[in-house]
Coordinates of C-alpha atoms and ligand atoms in Angstrom, one line a residue:
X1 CA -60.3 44.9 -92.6
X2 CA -63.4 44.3 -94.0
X3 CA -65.0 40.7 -93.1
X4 CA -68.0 39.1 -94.2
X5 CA -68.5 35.6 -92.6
X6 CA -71.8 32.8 -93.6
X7 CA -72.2 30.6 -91.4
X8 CA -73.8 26.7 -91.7
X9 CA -74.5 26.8 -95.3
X10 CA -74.1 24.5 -98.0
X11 CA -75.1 20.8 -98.2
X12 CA -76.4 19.5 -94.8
X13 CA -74.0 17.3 -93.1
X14 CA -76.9 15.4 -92.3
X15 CA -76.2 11.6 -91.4
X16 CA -78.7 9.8 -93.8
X17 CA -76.0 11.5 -96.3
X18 CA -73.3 8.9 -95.0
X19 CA -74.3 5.4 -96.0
X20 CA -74.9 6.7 -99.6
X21 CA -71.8 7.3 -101.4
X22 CA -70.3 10.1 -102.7
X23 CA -69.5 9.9 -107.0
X24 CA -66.7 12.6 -106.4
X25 CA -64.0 10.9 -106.1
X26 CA -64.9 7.6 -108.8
X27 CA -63.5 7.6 -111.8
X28 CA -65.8 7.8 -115.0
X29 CA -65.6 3.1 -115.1
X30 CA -66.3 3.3 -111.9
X31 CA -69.4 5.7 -112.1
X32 CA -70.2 3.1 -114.8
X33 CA -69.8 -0.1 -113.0
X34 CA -71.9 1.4 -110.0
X35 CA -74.6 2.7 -112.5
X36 CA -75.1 -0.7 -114.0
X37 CA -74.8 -2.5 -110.5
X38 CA -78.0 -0.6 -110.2
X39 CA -79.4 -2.2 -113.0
X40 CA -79.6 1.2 -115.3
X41 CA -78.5 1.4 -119.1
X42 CA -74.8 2.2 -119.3
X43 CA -75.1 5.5 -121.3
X44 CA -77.0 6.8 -118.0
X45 CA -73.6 7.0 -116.7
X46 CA -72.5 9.1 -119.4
X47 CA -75.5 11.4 -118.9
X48 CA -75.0 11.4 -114.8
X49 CA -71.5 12.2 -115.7
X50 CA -72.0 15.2 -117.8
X51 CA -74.5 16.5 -115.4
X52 CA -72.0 16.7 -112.2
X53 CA -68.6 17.2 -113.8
X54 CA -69.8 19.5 -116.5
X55 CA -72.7 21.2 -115.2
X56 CA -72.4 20.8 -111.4
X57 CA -75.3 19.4 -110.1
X58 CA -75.6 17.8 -107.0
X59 CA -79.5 16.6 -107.2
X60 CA -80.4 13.9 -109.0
X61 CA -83.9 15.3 -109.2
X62 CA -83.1 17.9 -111.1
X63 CA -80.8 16.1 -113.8
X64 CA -84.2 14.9 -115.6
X65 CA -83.0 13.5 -118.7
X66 CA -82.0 10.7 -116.8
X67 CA -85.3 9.7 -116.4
X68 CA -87.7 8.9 -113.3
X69 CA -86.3 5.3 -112.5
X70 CA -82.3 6.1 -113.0
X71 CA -83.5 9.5 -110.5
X72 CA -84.8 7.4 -107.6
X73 CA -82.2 4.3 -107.8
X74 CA -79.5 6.6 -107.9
X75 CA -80.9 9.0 -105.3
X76 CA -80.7 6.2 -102.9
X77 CA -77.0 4.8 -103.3
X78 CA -75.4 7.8 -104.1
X79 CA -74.6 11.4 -103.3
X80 CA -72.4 14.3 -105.3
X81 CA -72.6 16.5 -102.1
X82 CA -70.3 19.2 -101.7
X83 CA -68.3 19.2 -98.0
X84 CA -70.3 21.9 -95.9
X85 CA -69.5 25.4 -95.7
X86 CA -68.9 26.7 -92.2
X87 CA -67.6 29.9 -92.5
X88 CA -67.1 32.4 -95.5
X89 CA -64.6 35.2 -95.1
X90 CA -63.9 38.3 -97.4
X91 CA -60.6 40.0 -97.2
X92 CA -59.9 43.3 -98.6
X93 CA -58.2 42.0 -101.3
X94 CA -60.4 40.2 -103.0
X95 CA -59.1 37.2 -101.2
X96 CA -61.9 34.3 -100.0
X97 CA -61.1 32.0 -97.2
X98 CA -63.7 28.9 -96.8
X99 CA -63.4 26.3 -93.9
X100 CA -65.5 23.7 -94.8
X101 CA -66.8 20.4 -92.9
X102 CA -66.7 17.3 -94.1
X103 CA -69.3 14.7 -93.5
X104 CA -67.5 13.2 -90.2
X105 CA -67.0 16.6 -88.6
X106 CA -63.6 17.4 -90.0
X107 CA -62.7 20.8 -90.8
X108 CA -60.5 21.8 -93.7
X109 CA -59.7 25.0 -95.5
X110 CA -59.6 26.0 -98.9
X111 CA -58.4 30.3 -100.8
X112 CA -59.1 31.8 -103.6
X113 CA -56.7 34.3 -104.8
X114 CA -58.1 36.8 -107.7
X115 CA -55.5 38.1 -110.1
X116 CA -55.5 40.4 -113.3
X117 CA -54.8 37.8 -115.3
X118 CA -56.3 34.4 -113.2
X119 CA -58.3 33.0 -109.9
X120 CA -56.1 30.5 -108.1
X121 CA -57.6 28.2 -105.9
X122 CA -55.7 27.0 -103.0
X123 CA -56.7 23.4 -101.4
X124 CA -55.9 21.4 -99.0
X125 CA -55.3 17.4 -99.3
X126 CA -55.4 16.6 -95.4
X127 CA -56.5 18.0 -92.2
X128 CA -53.6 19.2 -90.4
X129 CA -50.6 17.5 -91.0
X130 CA -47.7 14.8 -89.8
X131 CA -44.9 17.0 -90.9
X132 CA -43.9 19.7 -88.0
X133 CA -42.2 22.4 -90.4
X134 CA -41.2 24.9 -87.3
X135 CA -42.5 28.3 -89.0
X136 CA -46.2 26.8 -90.5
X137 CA -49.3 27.1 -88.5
X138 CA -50.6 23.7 -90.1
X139 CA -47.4 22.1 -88.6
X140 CA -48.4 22.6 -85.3
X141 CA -51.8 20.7 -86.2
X142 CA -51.2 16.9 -86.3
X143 CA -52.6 15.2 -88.8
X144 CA -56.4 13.9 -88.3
X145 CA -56.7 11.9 -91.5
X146 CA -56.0 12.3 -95.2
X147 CA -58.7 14.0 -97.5
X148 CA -60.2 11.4 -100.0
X149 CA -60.4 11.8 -103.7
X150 CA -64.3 13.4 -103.6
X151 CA -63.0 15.5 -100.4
X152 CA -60.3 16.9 -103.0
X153 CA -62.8 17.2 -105.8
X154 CA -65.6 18.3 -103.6
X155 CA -63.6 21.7 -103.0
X156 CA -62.9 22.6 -106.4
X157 CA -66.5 22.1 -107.4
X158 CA -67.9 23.7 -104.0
X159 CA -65.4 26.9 -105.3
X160 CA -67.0 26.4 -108.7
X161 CA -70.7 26.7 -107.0
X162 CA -69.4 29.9 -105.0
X163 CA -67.8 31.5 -107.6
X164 CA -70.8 30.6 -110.5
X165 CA -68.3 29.0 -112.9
X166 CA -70.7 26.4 -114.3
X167 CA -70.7 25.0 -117.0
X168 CA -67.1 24.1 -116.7
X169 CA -64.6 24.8 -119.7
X170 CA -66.6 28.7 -119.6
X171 CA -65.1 31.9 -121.1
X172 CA -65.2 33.8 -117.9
X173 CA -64.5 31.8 -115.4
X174 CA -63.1 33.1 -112.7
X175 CA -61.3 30.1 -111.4
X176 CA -58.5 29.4 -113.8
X177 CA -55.8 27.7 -111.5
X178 CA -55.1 25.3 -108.3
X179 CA -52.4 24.9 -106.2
X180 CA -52.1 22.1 -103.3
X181 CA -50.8 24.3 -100.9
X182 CA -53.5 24.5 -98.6
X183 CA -53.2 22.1 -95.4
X184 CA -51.4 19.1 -95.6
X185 CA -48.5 17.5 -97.2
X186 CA -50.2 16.2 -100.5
X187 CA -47.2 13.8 -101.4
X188 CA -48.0 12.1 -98.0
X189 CA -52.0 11.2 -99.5
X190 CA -50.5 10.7 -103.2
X191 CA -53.2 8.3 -104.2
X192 CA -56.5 10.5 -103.6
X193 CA -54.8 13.5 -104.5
X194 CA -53.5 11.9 -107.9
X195 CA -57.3 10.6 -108.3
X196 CA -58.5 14.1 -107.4
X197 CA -56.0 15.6 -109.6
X198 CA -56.7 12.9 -112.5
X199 CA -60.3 13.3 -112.6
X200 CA -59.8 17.6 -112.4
X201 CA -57.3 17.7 -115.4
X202 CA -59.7 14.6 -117.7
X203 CA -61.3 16.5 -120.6
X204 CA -64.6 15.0 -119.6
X205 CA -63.8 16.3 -116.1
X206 CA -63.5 20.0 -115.6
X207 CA -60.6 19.6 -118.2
X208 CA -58.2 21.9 -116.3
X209 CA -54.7 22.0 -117.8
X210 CA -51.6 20.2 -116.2
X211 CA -49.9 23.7 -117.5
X212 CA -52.7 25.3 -114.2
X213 CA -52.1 23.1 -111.5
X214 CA -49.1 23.1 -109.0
X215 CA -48.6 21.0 -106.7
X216 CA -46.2 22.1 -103.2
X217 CA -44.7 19.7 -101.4
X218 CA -42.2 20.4 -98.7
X219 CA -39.9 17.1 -100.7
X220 CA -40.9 13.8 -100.4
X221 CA -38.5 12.6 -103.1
X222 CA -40.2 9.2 -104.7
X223 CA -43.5 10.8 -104.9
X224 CA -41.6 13.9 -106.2
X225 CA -40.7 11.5 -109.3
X226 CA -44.4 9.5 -109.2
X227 CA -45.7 12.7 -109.7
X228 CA -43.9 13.3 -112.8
X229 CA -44.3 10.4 -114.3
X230 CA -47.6 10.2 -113.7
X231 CA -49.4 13.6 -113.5
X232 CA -47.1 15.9 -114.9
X233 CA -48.4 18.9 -113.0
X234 CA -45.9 22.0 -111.9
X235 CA -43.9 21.6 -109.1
X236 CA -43.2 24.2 -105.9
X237 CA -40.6 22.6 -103.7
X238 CA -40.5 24.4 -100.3
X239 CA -37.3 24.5 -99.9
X240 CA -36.8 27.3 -97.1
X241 CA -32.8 26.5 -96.4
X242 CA -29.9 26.1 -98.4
X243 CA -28.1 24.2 -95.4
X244 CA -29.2 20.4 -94.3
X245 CA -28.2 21.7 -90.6
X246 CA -31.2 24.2 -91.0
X247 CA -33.3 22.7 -93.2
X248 CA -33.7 19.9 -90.6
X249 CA -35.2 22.0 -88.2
X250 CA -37.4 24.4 -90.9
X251 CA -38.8 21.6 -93.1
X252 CA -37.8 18.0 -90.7
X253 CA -38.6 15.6 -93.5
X254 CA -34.8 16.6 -94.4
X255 CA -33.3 14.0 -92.2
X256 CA -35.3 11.8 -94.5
X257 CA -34.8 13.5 -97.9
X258 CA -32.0 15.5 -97.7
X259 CA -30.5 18.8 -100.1
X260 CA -28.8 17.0 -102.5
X261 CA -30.9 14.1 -103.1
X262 CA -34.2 16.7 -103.2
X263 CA -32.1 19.0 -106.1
X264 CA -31.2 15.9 -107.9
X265 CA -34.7 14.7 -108.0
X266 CA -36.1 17.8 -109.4
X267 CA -33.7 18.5 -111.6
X268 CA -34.9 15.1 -113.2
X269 CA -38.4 16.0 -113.2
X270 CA -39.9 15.4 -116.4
X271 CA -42.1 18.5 -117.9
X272 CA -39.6 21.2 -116.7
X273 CA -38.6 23.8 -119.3
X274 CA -38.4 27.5 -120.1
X275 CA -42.0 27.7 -120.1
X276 CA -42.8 25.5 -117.1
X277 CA -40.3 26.4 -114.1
X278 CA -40.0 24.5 -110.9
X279 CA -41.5 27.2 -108.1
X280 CA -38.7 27.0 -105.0
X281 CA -40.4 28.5 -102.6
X282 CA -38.8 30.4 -100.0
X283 CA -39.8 31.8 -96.9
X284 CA -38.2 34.8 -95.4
X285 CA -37.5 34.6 -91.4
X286 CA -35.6 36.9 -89.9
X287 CA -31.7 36.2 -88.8
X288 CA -32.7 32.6 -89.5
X289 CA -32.3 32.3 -93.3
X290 CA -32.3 35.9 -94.8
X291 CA -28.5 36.6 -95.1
X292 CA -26.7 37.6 -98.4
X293 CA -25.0 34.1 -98.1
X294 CA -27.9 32.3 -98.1
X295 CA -29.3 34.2 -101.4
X296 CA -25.8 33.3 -103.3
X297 CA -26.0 29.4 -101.8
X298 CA -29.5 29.5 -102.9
X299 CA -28.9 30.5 -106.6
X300 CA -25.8 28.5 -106.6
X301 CA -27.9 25.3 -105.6
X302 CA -30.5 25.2 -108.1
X303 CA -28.4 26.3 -110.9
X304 CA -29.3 24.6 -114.6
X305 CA -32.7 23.9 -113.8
X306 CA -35.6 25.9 -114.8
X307 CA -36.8 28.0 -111.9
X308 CA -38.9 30.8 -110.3
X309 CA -38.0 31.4 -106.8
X310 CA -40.6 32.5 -104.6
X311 CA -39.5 34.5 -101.6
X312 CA -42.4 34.6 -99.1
X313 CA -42.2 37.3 -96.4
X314 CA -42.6 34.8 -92.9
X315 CA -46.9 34.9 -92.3
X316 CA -46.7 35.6 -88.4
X317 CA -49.3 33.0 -86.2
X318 CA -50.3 32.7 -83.0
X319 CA -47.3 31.4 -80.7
X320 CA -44.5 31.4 -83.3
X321 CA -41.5 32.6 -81.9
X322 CA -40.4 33.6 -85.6
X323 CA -40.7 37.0 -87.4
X324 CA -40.8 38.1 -90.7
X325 CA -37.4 39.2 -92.2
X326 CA -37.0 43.7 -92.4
X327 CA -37.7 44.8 -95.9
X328 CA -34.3 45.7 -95.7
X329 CA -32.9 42.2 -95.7
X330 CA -36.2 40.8 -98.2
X331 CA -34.9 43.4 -100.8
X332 CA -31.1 42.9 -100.6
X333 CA -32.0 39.2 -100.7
X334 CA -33.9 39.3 -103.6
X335 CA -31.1 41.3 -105.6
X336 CA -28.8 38.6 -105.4
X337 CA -31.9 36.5 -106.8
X338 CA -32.3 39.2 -109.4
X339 CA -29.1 39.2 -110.7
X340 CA -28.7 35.7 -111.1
X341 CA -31.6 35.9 -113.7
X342 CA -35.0 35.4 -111.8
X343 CA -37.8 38.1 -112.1
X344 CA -39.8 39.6 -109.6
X345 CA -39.3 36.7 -106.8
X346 CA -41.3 38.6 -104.2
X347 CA -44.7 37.4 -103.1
X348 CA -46.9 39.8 -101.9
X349 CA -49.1 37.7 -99.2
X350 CA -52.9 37.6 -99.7
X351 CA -55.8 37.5 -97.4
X352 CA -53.6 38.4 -94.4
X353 CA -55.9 40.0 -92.6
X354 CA -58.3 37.1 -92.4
X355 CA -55.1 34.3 -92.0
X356 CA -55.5 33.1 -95.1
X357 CA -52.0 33.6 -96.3
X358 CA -49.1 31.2 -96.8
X359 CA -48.8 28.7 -93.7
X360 CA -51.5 30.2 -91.6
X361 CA -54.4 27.9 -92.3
X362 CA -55.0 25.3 -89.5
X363 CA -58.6 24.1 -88.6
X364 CA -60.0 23.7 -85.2
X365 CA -60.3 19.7 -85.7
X366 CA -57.4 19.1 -84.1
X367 CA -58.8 19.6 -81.0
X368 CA -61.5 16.6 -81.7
X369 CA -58.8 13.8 -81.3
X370 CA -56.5 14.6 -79.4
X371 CA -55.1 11.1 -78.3
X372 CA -55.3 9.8 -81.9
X373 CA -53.3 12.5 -82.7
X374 CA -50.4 12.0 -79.9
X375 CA -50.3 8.4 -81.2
X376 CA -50.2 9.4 -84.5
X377 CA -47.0 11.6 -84.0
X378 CA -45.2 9.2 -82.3
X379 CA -45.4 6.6 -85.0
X380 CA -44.6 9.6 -87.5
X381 CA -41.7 11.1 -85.3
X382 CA -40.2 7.1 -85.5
X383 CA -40.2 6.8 -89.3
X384 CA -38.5 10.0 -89.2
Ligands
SAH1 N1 -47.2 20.8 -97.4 C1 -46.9 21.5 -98.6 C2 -48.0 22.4 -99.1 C3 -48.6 23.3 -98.1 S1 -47.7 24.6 -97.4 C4 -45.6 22.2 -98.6 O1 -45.0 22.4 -97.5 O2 -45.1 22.6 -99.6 C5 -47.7 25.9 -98.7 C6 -46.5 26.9 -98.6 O3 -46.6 27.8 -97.5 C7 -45.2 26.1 -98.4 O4 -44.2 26.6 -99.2 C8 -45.0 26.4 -96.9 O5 -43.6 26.2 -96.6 C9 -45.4 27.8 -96.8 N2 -45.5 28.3 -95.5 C10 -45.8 27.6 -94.4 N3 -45.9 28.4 -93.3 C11 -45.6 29.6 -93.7 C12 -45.6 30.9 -93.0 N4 -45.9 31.0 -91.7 N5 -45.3 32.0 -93.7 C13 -45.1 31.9 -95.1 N6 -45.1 30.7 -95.7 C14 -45.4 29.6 -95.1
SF4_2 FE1 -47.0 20.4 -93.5 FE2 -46.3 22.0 -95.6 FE3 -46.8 23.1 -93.2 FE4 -44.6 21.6 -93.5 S1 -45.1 23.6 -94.5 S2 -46.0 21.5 -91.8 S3 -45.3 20.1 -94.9 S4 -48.2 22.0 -94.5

């Protein structure tokens, strides 16, 4: 295990950075409505624009054909500030783990996953989360608040700085892809992650495909169908049970949403075709939800709509009672999935050594509010 770790870098979480505002998360009329509250020429906004979506900039000093007057007005309402780096790690495979602070202290966590053929970004969309899932590390973090829209945005640009990908829209960037399965439940902070999402696909954003972005969600079934209607972005449903009995206790927002009504909801999904497969994702714990039977249910379920199924080997954690299924059981399981037609449905975990993989992210912020937190899960645990 080889790990390299940087520590306090970044943007400055200084205060003074607070009562400005941060243009992340605005949409390009509202970047122009705040430009010409300050009194500037509207096509400033256009230039301001192209300097932090397509060229990453975060000083206004430096973007000088804005001019000198545009510089120092702007300068003093506003911000494009990355959240703060607090720790870099390195895994063997290539893998890269940030936890990053945001400006009130919060901590977050964001992967990037090198491939032959792309770099996948994972972020999150809150810190910690309200759903309790029994195998995920996050679970067992309540949720301390949603990420906003320029928290969202923030980490794919803060990525972008790390990985020198600017300009965006490059031949040789390395990241190509991003997937919401970082911390937190994104369906459960729809509105800033379809902002974030919105202003990553826009042309005159970074202009990333809907075909590259995939969002997880562990089934919140009228978000499910918001989000294809209105962002169109591949779908991974974590799905983990073919049983409502087990399901509720694996993924608890079951008793809400159950099976059926989750299968039918995705199977109405709009962009799904040959070409762009929902992701079931699928994670392997042993004498839980590894049997033979459960591989036949499984195919059985979700047969007629287009598919991958991703079996994930169970991503051990501090305190779990669970374990990962024998590769005995993984491989007769994934035959079954075989036969019925689906490729290669093993996923080989990344950044293991430096708990970066699937379900083992969970920040230290949870340890800030604790009472906030109790409160919070009660009123969760009632809507439940
Ligand atoms: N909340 C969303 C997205 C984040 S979780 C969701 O649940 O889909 C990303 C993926 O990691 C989900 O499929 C989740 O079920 C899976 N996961 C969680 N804990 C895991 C663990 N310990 N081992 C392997 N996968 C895990
Ligand atoms: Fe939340 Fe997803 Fe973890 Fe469930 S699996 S607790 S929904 S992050």
């Amino acid at each position: 295990m080889q790990i390299s770790q940087a520590l306090n870098e970044g943007a400055p979480a200084a205060s003074p950075q607070v009562a400005r505002q941060s243009l992340l998360g605005m949409s390009f009329d509202e970047v122009e409505a705040a430009v010409t509250a300050l009194g500037l020429p509207r096509f400033r906004a256009r230039q301001l624009w192209r300097r932090i979506w397509r060229h990453g900039q975060t000083d206004f000093g430096d973007m000088t054909e804005l001019g000198k007057d545009a510089r120092a007005a702007l300068a003093q309402a506003f911000h494009a500030d990355r959240p703060m780096i607090t720790s870099r790690q390195n895994s063997t495979d290539g893998t890269i783990k940030w936890l990053i602070r945001c400006h009130d202290g919060q901590e977050a966590e964001m992967v990037y996953i090198p491939e032959e053929d792309r770099g996948t970004l994972c972020i999150s969309s809150q810190i910690g989360c309200t759903l309790t899932c029994s195998f995920c590390h996050t679970g067992t973090q309540r949720l301390v608040r949603n990420l906003t829209a320029a928290e969202i945005c923030g980490q794919v640009l803060l990525a972008m700085d790390e990985l020198g990908d600017w300009p965006a829209g490059k031949a040789e960037r390395r990241l190509t892809n991003i997937v919401l399965m970082g911390m937190g439940e994104p369906l459960f902070n729809y509105e800033e992650v379809k902002k974030a999402l919105l202003l990553i696909m826009w042309g005159e954003g970074l202009g990333l495909s809907k075909r590259r972005v995939t969002l997880s969600t562990s089934g919140i079934v009228p978000e499910i169908e918001r989000c294809g209607a209105e962002l169109g972005v591949n779908l991974a449903i974590s799905l983990h049970a073919v049983r409502d009995d087990l399901r509720d206790v694996l993924v608890p927002i079951n008793r809400k949403y159950n099976i059926k009504e989750l299968v039918d909801c995705v199977r109405r999904y709009p962009v799904l075709s040959n070409a762009r497969r929902v992701t079931w994702e699928y994670v392997m714990i042993k004498g839980v939800n590894d049997s033979p039977e459960d591989a036949k249910a499984l195919v059985k379920l979700i047969r007629g709509i287009p598919s991958k199924i991703n079996l994930i080997p169970f991503n051990p954690w501090p305190g779990t009672d669970y374990e990962c299924s024998s590769d005995a059981a993984i491989d007769a399981f994934a035959k079954i999935v075989m036969k019925a037609g689906y490729a290669s449905p093993v996923r080989t975990p990344r950044g293991r050594d430096i708990l970066a993989a699937c379900g083992q992210l969970k920040s230290e912020s949870v340890r800030l509010r604790k009472s906030q937190m109790v409160a919070q899960a009660q009123a969760e645990t009632s809507t439940l």
